[in-house]
Short mmCIF file of C-alpha atoms in Angstrom, two decimals:
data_model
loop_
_atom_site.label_atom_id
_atom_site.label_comp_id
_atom_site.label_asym_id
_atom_site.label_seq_id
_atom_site.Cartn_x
_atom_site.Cartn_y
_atom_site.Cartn_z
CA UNK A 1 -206.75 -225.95 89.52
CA UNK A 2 -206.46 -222.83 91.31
CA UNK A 3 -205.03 -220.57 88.60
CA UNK A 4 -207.53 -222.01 85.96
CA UNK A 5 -210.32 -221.07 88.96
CA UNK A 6 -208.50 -217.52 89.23
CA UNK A 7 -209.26 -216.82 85.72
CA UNK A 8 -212.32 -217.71 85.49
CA UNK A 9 -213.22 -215.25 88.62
CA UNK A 10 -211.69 -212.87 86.37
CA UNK A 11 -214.84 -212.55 83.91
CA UNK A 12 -214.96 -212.62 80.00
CA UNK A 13 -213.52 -208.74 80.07
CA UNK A 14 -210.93 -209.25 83.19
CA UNK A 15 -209.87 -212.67 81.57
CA UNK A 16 -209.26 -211.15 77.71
CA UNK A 17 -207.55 -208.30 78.91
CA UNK A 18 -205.33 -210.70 80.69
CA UNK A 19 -204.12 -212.61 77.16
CA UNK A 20 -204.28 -209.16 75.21
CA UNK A 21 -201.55 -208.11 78.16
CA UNK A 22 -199.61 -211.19 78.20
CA UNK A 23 -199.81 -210.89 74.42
CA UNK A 24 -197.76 -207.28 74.73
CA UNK A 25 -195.21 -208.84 77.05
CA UNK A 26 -194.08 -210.84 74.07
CA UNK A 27 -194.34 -207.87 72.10
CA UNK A 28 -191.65 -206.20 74.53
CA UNK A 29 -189.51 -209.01 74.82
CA UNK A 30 -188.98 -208.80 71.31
CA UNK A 31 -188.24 -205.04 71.17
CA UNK A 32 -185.69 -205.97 73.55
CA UNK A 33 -184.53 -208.91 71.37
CA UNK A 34 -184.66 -206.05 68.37
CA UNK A 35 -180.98 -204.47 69.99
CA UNK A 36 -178.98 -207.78 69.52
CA UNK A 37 -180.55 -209.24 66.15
CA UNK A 38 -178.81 -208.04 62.81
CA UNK A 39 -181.52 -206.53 60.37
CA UNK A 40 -179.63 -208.12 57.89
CA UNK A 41 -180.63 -211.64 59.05
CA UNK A 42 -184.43 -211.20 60.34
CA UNK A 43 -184.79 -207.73 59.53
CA UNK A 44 -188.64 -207.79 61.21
CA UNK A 45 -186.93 -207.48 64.68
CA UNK A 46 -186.01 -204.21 63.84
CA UNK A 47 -189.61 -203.14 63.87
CA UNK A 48 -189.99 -204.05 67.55
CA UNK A 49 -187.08 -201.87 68.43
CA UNK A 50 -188.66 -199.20 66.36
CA UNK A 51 -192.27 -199.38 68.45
CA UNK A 52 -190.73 -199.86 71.97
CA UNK A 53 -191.51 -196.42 73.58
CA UNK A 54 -195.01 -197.22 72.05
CA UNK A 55 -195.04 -200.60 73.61
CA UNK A 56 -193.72 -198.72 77.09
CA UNK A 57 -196.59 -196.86 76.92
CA UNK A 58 -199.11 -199.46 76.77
CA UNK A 59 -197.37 -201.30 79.49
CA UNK A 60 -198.01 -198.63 81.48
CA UNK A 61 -201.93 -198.34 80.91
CA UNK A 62 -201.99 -201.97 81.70
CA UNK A 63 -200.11 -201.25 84.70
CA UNK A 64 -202.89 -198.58 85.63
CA UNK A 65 -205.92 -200.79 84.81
CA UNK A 66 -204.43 -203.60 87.27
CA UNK A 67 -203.96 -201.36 89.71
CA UNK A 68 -207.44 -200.06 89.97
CA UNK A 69 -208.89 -203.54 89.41
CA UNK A 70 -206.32 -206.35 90.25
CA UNK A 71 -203.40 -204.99 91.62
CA UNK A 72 -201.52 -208.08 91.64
CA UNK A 73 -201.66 -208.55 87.81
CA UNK A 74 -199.75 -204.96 87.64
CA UNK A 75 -196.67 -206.87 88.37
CA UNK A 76 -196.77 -208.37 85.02
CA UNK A 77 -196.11 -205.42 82.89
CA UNK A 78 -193.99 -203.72 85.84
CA UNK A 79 -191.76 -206.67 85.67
CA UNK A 80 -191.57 -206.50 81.90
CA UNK A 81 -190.69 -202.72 81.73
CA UNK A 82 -187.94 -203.41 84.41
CA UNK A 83 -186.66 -206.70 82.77
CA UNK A 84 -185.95 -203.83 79.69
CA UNK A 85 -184.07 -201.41 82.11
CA UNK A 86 -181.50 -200.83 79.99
CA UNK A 87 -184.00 -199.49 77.32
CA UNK A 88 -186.08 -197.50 79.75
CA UNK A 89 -182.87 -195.51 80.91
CA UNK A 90 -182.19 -194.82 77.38
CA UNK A 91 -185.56 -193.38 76.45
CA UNK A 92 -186.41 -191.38 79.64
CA UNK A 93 -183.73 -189.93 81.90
CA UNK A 94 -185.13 -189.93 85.87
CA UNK A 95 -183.75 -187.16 87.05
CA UNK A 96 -183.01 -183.67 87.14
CA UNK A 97 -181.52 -181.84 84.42
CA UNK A 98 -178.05 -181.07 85.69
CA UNK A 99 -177.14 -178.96 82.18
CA UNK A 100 -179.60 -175.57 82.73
CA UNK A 101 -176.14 -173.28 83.04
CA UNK A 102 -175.02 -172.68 79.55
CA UNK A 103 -171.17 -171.91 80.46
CA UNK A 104 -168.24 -175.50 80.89
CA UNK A 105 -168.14 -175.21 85.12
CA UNK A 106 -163.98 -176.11 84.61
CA UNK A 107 -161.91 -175.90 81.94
CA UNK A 108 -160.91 -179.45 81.70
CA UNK A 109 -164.14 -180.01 80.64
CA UNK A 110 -164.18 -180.65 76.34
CA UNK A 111 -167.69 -179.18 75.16
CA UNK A 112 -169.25 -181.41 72.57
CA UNK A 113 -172.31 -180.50 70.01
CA UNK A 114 -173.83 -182.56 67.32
CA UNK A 115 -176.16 -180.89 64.76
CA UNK A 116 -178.58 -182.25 61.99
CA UNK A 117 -178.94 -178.65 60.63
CA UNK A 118 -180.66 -179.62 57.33
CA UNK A 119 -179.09 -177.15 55.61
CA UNK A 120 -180.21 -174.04 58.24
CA UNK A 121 -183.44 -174.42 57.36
CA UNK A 122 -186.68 -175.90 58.44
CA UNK A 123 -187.45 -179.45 56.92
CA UNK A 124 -189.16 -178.99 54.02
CA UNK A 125 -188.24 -175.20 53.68
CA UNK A 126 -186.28 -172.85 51.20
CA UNK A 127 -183.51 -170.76 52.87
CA UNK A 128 -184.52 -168.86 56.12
CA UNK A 129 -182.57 -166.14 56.85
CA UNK A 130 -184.23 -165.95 60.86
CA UNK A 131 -184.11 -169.71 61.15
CA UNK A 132 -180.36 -169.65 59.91
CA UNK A 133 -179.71 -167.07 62.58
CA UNK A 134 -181.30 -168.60 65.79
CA UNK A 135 -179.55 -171.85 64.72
CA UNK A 136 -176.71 -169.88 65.15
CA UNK A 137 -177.05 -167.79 67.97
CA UNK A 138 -177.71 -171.72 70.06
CA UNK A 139 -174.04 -172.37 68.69
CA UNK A 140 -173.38 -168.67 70.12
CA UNK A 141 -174.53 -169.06 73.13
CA UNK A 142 -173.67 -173.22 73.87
CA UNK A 143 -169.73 -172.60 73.05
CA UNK A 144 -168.92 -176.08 72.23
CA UNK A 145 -165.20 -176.63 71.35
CA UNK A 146 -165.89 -179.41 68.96
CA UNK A 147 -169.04 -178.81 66.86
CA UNK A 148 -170.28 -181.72 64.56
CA UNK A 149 -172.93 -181.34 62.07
CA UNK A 150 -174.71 -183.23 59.68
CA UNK A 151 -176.57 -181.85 56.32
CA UNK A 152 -174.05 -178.76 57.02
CA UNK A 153 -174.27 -175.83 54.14
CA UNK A 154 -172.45 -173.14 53.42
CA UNK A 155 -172.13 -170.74 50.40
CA UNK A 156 -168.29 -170.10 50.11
CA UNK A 157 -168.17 -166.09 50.35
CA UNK A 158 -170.71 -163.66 51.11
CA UNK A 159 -173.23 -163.05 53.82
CA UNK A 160 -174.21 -166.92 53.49
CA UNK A 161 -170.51 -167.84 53.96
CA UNK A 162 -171.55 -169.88 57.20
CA UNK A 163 -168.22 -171.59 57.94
CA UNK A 164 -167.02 -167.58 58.75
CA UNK A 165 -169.96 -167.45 60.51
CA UNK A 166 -168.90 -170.77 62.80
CA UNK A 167 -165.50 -169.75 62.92
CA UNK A 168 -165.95 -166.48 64.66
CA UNK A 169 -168.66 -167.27 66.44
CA UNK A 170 -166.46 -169.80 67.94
CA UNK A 171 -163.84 -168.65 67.96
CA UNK A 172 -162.82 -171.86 66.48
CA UNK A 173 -159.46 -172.11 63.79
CA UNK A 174 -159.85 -176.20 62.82
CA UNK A 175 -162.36 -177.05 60.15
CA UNK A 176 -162.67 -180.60 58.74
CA UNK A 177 -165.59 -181.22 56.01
CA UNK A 178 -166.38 -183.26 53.49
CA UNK A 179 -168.32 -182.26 50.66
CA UNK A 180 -171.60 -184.27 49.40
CA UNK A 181 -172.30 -181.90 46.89
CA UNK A 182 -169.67 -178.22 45.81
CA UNK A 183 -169.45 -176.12 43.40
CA UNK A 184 -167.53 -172.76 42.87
CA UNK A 185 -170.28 -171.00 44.74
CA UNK A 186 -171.49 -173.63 48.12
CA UNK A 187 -171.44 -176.69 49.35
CA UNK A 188 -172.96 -179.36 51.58
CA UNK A 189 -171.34 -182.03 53.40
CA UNK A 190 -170.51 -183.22 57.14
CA UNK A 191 -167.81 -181.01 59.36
CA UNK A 192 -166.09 -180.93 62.70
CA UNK A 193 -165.49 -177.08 64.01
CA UNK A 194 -163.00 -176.86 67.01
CA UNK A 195 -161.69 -174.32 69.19
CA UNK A 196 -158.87 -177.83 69.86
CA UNK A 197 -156.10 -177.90 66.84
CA UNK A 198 -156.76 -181.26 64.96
CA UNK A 199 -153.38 -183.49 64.41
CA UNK A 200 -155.00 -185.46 61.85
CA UNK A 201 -158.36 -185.79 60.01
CA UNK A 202 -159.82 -188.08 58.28
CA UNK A 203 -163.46 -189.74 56.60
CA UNK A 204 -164.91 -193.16 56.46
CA UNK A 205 -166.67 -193.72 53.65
CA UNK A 206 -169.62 -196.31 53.41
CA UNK A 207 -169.51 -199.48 50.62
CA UNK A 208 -172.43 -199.84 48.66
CA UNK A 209 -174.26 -195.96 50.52
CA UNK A 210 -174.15 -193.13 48.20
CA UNK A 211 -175.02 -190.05 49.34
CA UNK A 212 -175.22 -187.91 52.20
CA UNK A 213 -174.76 -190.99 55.13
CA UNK A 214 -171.50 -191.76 56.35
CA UNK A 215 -168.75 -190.76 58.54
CA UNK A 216 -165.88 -188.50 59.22
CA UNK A 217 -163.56 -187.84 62.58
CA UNK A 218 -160.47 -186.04 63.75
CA UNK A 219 -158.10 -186.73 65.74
CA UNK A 220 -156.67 -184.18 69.06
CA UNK A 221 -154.49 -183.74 71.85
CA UNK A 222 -156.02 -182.26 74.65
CA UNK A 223 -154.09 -181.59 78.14
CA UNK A 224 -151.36 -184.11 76.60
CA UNK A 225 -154.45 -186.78 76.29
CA UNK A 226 -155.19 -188.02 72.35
CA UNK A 227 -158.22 -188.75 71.83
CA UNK A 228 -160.57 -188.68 68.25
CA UNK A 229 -163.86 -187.86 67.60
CA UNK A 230 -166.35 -189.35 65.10
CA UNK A 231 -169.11 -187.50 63.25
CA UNK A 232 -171.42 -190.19 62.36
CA UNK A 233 -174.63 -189.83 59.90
CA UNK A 234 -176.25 -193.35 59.47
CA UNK A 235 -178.49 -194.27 56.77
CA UNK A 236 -181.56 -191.81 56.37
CA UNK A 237 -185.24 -193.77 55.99
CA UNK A 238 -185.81 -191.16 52.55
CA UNK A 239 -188.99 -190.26 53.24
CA UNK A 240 -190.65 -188.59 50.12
CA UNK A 241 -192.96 -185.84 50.39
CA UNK A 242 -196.24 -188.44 49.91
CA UNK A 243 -194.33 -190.24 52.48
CA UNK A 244 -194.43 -186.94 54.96
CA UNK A 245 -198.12 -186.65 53.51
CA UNK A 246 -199.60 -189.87 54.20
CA UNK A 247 -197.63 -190.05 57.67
CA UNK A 248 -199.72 -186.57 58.76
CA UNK A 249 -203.26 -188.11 57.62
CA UNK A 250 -202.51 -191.08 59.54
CA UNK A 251 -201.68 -188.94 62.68
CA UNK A 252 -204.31 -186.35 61.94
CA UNK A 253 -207.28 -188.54 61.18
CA UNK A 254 -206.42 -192.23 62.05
CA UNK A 255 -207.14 -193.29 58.12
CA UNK A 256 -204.59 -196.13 56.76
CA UNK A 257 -204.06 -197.29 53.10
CA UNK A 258 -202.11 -201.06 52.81
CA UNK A 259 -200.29 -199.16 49.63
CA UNK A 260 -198.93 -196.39 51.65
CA UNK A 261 -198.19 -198.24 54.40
CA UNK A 262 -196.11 -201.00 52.63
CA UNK A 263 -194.12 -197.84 50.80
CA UNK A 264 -193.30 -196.86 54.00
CA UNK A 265 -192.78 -200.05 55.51
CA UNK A 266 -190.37 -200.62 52.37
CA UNK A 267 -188.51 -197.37 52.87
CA UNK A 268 -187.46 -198.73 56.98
CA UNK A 269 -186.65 -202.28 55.92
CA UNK A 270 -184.04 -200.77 53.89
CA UNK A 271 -182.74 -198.71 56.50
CA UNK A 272 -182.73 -200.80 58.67
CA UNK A 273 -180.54 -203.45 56.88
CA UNK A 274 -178.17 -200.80 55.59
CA UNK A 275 -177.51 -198.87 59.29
CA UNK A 276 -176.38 -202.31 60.12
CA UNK A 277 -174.19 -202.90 57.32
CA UNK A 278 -172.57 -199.27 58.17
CA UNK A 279 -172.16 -199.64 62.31
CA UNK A 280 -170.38 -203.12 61.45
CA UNK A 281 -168.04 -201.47 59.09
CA UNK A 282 -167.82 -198.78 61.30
CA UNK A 283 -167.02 -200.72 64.59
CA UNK A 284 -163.88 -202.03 62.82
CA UNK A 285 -162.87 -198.85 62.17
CA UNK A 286 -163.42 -197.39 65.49
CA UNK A 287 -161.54 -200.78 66.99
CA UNK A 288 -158.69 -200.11 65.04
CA UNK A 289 -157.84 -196.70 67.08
CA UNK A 290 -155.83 -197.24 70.39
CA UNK A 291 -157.24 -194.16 72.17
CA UNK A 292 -160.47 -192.36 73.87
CA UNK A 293 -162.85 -192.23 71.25
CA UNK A 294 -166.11 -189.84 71.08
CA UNK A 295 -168.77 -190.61 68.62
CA UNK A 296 -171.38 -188.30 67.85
CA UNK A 297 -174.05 -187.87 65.05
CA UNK A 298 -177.33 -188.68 63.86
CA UNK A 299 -177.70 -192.32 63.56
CA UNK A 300 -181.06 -192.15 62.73
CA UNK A 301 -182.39 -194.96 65.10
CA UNK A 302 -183.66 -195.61 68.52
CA UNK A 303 -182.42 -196.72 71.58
CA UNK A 304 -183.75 -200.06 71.29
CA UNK A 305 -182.30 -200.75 67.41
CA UNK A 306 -179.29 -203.18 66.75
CA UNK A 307 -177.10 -199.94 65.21
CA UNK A 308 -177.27 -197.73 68.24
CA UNK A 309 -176.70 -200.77 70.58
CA UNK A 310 -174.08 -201.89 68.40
CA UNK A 311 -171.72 -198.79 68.83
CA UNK A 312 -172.57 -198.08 72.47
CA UNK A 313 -171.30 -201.55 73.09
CA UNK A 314 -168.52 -200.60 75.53
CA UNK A 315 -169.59 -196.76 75.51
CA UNK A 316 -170.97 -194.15 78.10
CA UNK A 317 -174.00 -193.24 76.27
CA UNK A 318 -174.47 -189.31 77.43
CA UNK A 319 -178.20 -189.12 77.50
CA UNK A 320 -178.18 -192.10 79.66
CA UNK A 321 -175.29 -190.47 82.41
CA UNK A 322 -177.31 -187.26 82.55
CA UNK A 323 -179.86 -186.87 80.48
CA UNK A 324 -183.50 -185.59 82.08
CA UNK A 325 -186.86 -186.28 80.71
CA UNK A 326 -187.35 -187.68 77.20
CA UNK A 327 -184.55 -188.10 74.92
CA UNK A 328 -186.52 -187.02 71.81
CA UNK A 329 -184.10 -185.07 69.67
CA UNK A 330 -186.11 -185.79 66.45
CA UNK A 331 -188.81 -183.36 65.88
CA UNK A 332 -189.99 -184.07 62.47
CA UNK A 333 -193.68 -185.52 60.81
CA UNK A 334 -192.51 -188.88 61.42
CA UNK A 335 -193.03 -190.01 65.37
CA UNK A 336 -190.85 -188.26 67.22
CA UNK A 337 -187.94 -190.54 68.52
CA UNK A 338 -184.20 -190.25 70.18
CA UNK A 339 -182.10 -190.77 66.86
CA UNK A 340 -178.98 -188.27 67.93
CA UNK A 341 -176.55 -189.17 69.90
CA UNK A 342 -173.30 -188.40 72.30
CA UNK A 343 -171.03 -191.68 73.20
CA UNK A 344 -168.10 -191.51 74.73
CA UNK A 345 -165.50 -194.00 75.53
CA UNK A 346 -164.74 -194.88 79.48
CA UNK A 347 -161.73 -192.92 79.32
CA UNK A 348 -164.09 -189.80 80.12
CA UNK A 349 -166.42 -189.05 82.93
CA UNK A 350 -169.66 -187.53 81.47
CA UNK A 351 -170.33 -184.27 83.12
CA UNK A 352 -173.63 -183.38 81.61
CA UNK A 353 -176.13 -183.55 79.16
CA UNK A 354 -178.45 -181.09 77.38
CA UNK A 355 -180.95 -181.14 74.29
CA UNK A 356 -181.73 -177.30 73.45
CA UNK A 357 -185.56 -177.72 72.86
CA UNK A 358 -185.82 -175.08 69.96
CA UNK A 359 -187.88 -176.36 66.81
CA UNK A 360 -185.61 -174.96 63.90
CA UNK A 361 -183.65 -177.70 62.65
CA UNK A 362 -185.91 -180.92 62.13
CA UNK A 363 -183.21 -182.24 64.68
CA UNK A 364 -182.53 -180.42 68.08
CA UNK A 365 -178.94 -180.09 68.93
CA UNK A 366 -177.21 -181.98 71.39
CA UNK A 367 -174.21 -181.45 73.72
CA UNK A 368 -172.69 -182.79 76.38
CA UNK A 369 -169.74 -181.55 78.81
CA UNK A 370 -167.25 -184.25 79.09
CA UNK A 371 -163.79 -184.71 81.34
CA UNK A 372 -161.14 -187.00 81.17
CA UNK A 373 -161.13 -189.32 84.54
CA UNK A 374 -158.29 -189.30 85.92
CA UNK A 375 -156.06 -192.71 86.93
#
């Protein structure tokens, strides 16, 4: 009797704002459901995951409104946002940036970069000779002894040779790549630069995924440690340019069409299901090696999806060990999201964490200092 009194002394306004709130904690519940449920069986979880920092977000306005008119109502989305911890850690990093100094502080230390270059270029963009050369003075100036990078280019002589480029900007000897696309003149692939000799190399290649998605890694042996490293590309939504068009009228107006919408809704389903199919072929993979691991890439999800949760299972995620702010590394038309990423197995300590916040790519690149910990 008391509650159903409560609620009424709400008010019609008070008392639907109430439901519409309680309404959103199922909402997040589900986004947190989202990390454990395999697209491939009830692939509508995986929107959840998709709209969680949105779903933060509103959480927080409801937390504002309560405060200023029923503060003890607040605790209902507070203690929704903190039931997701996890999530909220891997979205927003509370602290200080610890990664402002651009030079390793030790030696021991093993540098790690990955790069969605998209060819040197700007999404959507020919060739751009000043673009092309900023990208690379951020690998000047970051030193990272293993570099991995994702829609990598290169013509193969000439002043668009960009592997010479890498290699003496680096200072860097081992070069592992696999080619999407070559002829006599260029090519365009995945590859691992490092200034550490590889003693093996390798690719796994994704059933049923044509195309520019899938993996390769090498293998090292660093201060008498082994250890390998995976380059990782996940399945890509393919966005088309009405796609990009539609998404920027949406943004720029707030004006939907249900055709448009279901195209794009269409285009995620699929990735969706098929980034699951690859992290569970994947996992196996990464299983089968006895040693440290370090897997880094675009995986083109979020925190909250079923693919990145499924290979940080058993990881140190490096955004979450030292990562400041928000973890966008996506700057693209579509919403802007954390889809790169720097794991590392509990064999290493991570030391720090750093996105370089320069629009050139349509991905900023990531890298994070990392040290073996000792016995």
């Amino acid at each position: 009797m008391r509650r159903k009194k409560r609620v009424k002394s709400l008010g019609f306004a008070r008392r639907s704002m109430l439901f519409i709130n309680i309404a959103f904690v199922v909402l997040m519940l589900l986004s947190y459901l989202s990390s454990v449920v395999n697209p491939t069986h009830v692939w509508p979880m995986a929107f959840f995951g998709l709209a969680y920092p949105f779903l933060l977000f509103i959480h927080v306005l409801f937390i504002a409104f309560w405060i200023l008119s029923r503060p003890v109502f607040a605790l209902i989305s507070l203690a929704t946002i903190l039931l997701g911890w996890k999530f909220l850690t891997l979205t927003i990093g509370f602290r200080e940036s610890q990664a402002i100094e651009v030079p390793k502080s030790s030696k021991d230390m093993i540098r790690i970069m990955t790069w969605n270059v998209h060819e040197f270029k700007p999404f959507g963009s020919k060739a751009d000779k000043p673009v092309r050369d900023q990208m690379l003075e951020i690998i000047r100036n970051e030193q990272p002894d293993i570099l991995c990078m994702q829609e990598y280019y290169s013509k193969r002589r000439g002043e668009s040779n960009i592997k010479k480029m890498i290699t003496e900007i680096m200072a860097a000897e081992h070069y592992h790549v696999r080619e999407d696309f070559g002829n006599p003149w260029e090519l365009k692939g995945m590859v691992i630069f490092s200034k550490i000799p590889f003693t093996d190399t390798g690719s796994v290649v994704f059933p049923n995924s044509p195309g520019s998605n899938e993996t390769i890694y090498a293998d090292f042996e660093y201060d008498k440690k082994k250890f390998r490293v995976y380059n990782v590309h996940l399945q890509s939504i393919n966005f088309k340019p009405e796609d990009y068009k539609y998404i920027k009228t949406v943004k720029e107006e707030i004006n939907t069409d249900v055709q448009s919408s279901r195209r794009i809704g269409s285009r995620l389903k699929r990735a969706f299901i098929k980034r699951s199919e690859q992290v569970n072929y994947l996992s196996k993979h990464i299983k089968a090696y006895p040693g440290p691991v370090i897997i880094a890439g675009d995986f083109n999800d979020t925190p909250a999806s079923f693919a990145v949760n499924k290979l940080s299972s058993g990881m140190r995620n490096a955004f979450r060990e030292k990562g400041s702010g928000f973890g966008i590394t996506y700057n693209g038309e579509f919403p802007n999201f954390q889809i790169d990423y720097i794991l590392a197995s509990k064999d290493f300590e991570v030391k720090s964490y750093l996105t370089v916040n320069k629009k050139l790519s349509d991905h900023y690149p990531v890298r994070s200092d990392l040290e073996f910990r000792t016995p």
